[in-house]
mmCIF file of C-alpha atoms in Angstrom:
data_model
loop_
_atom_site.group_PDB
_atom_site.id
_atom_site.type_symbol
_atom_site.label_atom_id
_atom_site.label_comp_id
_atom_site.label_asym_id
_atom_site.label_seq_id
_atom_site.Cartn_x
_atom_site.Cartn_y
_atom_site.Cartn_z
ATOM 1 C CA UNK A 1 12.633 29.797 -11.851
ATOM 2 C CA UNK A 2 11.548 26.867 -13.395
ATOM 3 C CA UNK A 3 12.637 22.634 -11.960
ATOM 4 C CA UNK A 4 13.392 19.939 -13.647
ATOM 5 C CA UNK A 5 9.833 18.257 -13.080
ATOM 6 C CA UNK A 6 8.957 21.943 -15.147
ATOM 7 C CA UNK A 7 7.163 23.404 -12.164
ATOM 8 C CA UNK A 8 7.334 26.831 -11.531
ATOM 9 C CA UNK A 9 8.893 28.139 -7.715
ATOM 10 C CA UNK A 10 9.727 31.766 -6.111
ATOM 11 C CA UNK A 11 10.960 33.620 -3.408
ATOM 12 C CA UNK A 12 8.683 32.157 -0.519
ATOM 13 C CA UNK A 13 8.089 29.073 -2.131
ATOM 14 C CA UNK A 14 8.200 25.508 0.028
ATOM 15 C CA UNK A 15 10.779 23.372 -1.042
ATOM 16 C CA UNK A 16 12.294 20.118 -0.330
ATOM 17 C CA UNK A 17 15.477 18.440 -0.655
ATOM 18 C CA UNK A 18 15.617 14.820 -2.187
ATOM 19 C CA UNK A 19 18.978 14.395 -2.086
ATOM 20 C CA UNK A 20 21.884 13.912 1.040
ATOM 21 C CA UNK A 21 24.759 16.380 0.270
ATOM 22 C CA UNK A 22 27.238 16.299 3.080
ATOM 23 C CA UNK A 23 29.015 19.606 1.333
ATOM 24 C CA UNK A 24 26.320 21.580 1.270
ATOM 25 C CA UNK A 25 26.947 23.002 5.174
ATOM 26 C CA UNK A 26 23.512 24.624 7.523
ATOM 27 C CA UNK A 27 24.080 25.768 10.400
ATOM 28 C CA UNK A 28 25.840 22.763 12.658
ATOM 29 C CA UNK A 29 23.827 20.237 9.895
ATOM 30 C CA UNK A 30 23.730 19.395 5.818
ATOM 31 C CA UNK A 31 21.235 19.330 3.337
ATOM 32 C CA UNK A 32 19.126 16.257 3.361
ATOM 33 C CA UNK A 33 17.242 14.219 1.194
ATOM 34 C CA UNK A 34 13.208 14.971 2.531
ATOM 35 C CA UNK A 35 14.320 18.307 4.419
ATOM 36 C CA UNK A 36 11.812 20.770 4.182
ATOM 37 C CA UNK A 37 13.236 24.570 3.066
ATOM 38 C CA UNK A 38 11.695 28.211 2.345
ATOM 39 C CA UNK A 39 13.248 29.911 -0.725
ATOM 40 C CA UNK A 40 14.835 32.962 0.244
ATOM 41 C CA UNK A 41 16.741 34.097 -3.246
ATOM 42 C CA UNK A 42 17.332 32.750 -6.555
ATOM 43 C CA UNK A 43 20.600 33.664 -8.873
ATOM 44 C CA UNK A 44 20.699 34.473 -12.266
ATOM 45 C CA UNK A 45 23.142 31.351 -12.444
ATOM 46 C CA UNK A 46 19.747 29.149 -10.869
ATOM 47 C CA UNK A 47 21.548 28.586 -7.245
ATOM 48 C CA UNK A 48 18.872 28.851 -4.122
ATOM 49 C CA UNK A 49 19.345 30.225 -1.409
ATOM 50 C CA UNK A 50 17.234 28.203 1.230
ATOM 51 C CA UNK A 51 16.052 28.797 5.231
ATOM 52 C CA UNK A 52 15.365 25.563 6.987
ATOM 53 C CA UNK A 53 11.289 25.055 7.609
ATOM 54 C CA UNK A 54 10.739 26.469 11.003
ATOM 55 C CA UNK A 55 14.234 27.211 11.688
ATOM 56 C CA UNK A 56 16.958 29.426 11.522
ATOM 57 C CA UNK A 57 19.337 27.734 9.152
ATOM 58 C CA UNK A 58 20.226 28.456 5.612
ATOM 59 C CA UNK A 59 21.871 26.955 3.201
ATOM 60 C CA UNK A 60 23.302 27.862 -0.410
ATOM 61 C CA UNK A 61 22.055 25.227 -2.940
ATOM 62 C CA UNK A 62 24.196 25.354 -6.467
ATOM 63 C CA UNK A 63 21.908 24.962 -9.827
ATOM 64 C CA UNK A 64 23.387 21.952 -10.494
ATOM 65 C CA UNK A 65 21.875 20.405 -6.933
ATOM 66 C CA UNK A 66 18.608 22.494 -7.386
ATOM 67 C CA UNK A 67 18.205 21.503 -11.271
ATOM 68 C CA UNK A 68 18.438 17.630 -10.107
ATOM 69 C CA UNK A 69 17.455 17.319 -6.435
ATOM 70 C CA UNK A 70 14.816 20.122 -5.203
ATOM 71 C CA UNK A 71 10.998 19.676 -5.810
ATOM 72 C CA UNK A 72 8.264 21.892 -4.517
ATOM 73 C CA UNK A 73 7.281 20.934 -1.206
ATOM 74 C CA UNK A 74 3.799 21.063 -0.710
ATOM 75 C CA UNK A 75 2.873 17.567 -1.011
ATOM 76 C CA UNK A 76 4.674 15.007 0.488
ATOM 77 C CA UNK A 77 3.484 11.083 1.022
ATOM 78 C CA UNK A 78 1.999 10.898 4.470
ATOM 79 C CA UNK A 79 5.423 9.096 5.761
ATOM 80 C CA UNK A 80 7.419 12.392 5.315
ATOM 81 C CA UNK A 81 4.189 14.413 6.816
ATOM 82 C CA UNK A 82 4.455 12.591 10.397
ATOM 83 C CA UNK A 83 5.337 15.442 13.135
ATOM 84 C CA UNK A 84 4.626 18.380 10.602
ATOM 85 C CA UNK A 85 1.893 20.969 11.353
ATOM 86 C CA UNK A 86 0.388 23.106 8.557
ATOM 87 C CA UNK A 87 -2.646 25.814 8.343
ATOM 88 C CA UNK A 88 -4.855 23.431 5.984
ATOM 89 C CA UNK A 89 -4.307 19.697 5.186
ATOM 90 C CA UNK A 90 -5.485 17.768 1.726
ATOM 91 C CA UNK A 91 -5.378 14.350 1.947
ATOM 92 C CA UNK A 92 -5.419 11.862 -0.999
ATOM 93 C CA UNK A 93 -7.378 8.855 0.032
ATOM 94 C CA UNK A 94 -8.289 5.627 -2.003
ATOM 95 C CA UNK A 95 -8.866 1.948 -1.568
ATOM 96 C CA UNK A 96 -4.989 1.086 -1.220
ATOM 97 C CA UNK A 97 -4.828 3.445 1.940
ATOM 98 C CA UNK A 98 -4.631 1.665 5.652
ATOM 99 C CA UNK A 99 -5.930 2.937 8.969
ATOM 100 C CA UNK A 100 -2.209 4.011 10.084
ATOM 101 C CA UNK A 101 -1.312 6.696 7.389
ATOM 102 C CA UNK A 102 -5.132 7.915 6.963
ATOM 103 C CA UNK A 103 -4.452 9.417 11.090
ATOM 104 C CA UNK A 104 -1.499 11.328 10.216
ATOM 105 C CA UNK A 105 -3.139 13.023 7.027
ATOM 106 C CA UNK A 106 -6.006 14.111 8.972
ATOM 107 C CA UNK A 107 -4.685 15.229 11.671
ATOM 108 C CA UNK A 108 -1.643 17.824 10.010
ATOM 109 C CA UNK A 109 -3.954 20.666 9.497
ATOM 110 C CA UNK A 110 -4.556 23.711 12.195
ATOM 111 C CA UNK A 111 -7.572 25.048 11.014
ATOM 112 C CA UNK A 112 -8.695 22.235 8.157
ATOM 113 C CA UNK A 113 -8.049 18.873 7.487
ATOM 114 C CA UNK A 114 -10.150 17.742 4.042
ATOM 115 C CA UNK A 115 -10.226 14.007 2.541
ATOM 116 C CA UNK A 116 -10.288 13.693 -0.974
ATOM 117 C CA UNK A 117 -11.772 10.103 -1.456
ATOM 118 C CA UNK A 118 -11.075 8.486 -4.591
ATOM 119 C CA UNK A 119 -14.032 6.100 -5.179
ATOM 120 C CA UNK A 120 -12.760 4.779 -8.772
ATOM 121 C CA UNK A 121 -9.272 3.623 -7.536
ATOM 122 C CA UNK A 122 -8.274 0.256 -9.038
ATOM 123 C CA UNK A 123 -5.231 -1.283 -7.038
ATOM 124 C CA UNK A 124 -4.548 -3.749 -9.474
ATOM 125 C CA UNK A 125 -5.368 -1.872 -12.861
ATOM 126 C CA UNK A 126 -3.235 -3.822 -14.399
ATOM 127 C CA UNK A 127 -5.047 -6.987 -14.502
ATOM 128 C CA UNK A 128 -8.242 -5.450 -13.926
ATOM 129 C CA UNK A 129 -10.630 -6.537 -17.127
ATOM 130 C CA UNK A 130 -13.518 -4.084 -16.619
ATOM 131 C CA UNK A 131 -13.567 -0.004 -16.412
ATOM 132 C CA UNK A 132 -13.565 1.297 -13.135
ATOM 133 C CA UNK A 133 -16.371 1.029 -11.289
ATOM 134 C CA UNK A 134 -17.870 4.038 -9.113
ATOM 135 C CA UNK A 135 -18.049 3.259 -5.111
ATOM 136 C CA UNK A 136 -19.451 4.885 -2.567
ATOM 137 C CA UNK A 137 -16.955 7.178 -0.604
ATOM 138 C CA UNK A 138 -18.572 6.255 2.770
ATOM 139 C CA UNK A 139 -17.553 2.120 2.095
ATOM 140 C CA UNK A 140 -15.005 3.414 0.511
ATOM 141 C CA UNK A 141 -13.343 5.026 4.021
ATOM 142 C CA UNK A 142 -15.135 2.268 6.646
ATOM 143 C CA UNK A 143 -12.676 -0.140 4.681
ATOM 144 C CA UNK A 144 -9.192 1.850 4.790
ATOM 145 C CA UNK A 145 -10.418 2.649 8.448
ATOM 146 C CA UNK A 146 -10.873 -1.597 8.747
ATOM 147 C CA UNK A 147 -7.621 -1.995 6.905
ATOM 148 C CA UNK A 148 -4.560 -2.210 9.299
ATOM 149 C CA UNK A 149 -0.590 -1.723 7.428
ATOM 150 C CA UNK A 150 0.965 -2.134 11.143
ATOM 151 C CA UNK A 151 3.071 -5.301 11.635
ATOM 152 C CA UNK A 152 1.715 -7.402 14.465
ATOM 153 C CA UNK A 153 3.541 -9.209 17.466
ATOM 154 C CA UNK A 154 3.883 -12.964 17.594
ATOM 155 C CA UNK A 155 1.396 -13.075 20.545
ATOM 156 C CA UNK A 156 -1.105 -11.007 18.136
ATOM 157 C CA UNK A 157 -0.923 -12.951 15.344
ATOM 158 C CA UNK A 158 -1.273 -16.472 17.083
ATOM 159 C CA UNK A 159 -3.874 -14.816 18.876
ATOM 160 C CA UNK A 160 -5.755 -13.681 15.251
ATOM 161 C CA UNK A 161 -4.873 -17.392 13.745
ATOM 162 C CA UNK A 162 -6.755 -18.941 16.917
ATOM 163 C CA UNK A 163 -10.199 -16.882 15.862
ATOM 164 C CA UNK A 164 -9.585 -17.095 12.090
ATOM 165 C CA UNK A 165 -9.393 -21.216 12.969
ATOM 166 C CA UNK A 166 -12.671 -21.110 14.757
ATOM 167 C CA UNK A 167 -14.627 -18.664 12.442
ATOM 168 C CA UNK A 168 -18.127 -19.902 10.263
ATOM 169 C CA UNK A 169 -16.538 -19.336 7.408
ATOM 170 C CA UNK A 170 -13.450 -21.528 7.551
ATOM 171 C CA UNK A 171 -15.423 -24.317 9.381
ATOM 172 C CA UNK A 172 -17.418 -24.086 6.601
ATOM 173 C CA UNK A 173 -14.994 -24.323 3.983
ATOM 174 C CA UNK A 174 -12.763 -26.645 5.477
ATOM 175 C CA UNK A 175 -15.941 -28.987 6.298
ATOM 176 C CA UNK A 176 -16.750 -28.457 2.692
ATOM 177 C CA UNK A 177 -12.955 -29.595 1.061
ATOM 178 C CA UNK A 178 -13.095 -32.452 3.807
ATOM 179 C CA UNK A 179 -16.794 -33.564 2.015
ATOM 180 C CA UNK A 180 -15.203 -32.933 -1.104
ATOM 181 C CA UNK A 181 -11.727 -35.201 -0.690
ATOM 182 C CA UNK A 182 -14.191 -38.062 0.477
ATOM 183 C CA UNK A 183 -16.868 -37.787 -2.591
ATOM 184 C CA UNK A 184 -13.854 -38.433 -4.251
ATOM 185 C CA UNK A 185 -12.477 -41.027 -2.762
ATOM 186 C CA UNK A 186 -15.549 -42.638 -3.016
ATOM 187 C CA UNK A 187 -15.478 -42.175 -6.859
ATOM 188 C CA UNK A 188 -12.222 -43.690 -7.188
ATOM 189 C CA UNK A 189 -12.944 -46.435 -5.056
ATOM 190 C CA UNK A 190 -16.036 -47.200 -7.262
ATOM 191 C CA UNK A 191 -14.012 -46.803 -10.508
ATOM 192 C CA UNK A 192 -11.758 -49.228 -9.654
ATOM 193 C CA UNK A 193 -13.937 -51.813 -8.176
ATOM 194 C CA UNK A 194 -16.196 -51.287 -11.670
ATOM 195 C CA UNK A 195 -12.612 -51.989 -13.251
ATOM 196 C CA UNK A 196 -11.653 -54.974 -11.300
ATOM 197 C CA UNK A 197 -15.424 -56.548 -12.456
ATOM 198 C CA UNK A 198 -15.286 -56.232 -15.902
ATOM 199 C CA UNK A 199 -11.723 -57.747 -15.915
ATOM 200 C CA UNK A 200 -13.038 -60.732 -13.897
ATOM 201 C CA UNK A 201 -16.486 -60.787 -16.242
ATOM 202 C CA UNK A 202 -13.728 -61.275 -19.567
ATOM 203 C CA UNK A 203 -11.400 -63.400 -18.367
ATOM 204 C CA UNK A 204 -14.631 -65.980 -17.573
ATOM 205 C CA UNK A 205 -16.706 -68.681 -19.514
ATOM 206 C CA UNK A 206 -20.710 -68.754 -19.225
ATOM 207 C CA UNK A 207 -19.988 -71.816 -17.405
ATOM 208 C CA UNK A 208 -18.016 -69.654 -14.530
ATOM 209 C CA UNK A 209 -14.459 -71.553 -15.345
ATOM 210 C CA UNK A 210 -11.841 -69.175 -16.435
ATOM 211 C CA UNK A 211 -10.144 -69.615 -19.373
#
């Protein structure tokens, strides 16, 4: 039969659920939105009848519910993927990913686990005023390996605002905006004293009384 998103599934077919129906009873559970399901038979009405991923449970999904909630279930983001094992993992991987996620994608797959590196990615494409520019896969993956998402203690973050305070680059740019702030001072100092002297030269006679 064919979904909503006008993708074609079968008997056998992965599926998953995107949407929590409390009605729809399996086993001593209910459907759930991100529960994984194997198709087991489809009515000539477009109802499914599902068996719970690596489990025993079915369920009996009404074409309404399947029409608007169900979705082939071979992908999934790499949130949804934590704890699963599969035969053969295919990971998407571009410049936006972080260290955390990139483990769980390569690490799903029993007997393969590829990385599909997208070296054009443009995070901001939006703003971006050139084409996208071709990057070397390699640099590409030392940076999302570099790139942390996971939120970081109190104690770890004083402890990285310590180092970032002492590092060659910020000495250097702070020392730079401190230069900076003084040149001009010093140019506003001079402008007004210049200022203050021409006043004093017009308000004079050649004789050095003032008028």
């Amino acid at each position: 039969m064919r979904l909503a998103d006008d993708v074609t599934v079968g008997v056998g077919d992965v599926v998953v659920t995107r949407h929590n129906q409390r009605a729809l009873v399996t086993g001593r559970g209910w459907v759930k939105n991100g529960d994984d399901w194997v198709v087991q038979a489809i009515g000539q009405d477009g109802s499914m009848r599902v068996q719970r991923a690596g489990g025993e449970a079915v369920a009996q999904l009404p074409a309404g519910y399947v029409q608007a909630h169900v979705e082939l279930g071979y992908a999934s983001t790499a949130h949804r993927a934590q704890g699963r094992t599969v035969d053969t993992a295919h990971a998407y991987v571009s410049a936006a990913t972080v260290r955390e996620p990139l483990y769980v994608m390569a690490t799903r797959g029993r007997e393969s686990n590829r990385l599909y590196i997208d070296t054009t990615y443009d995070p901001d494409v939006a703003t971006s005023h050139e084409g996208a520019i071709e990057g070397d896969p390699v640099e590409v993956l030392e940076g999302v390996i570099r790139t942390s998402g996971a939120d970081l203690s109190a104690t770890a973050t004083r402890r990285a605002e310590e180092e970032a305070a002492l590092a060659e680059w910020r000495v250097m740019a702070q020392g730079g905006a401190v230069l900076d702030v003084y040149r001009r001072r010093r140019i506003a100092i001079g402008q007004q004293e210049e200022r203050a002297r021409l006043q004093l030269d017009r308000g004079q006679t050649p004789g050095g009384l003032r008028l």
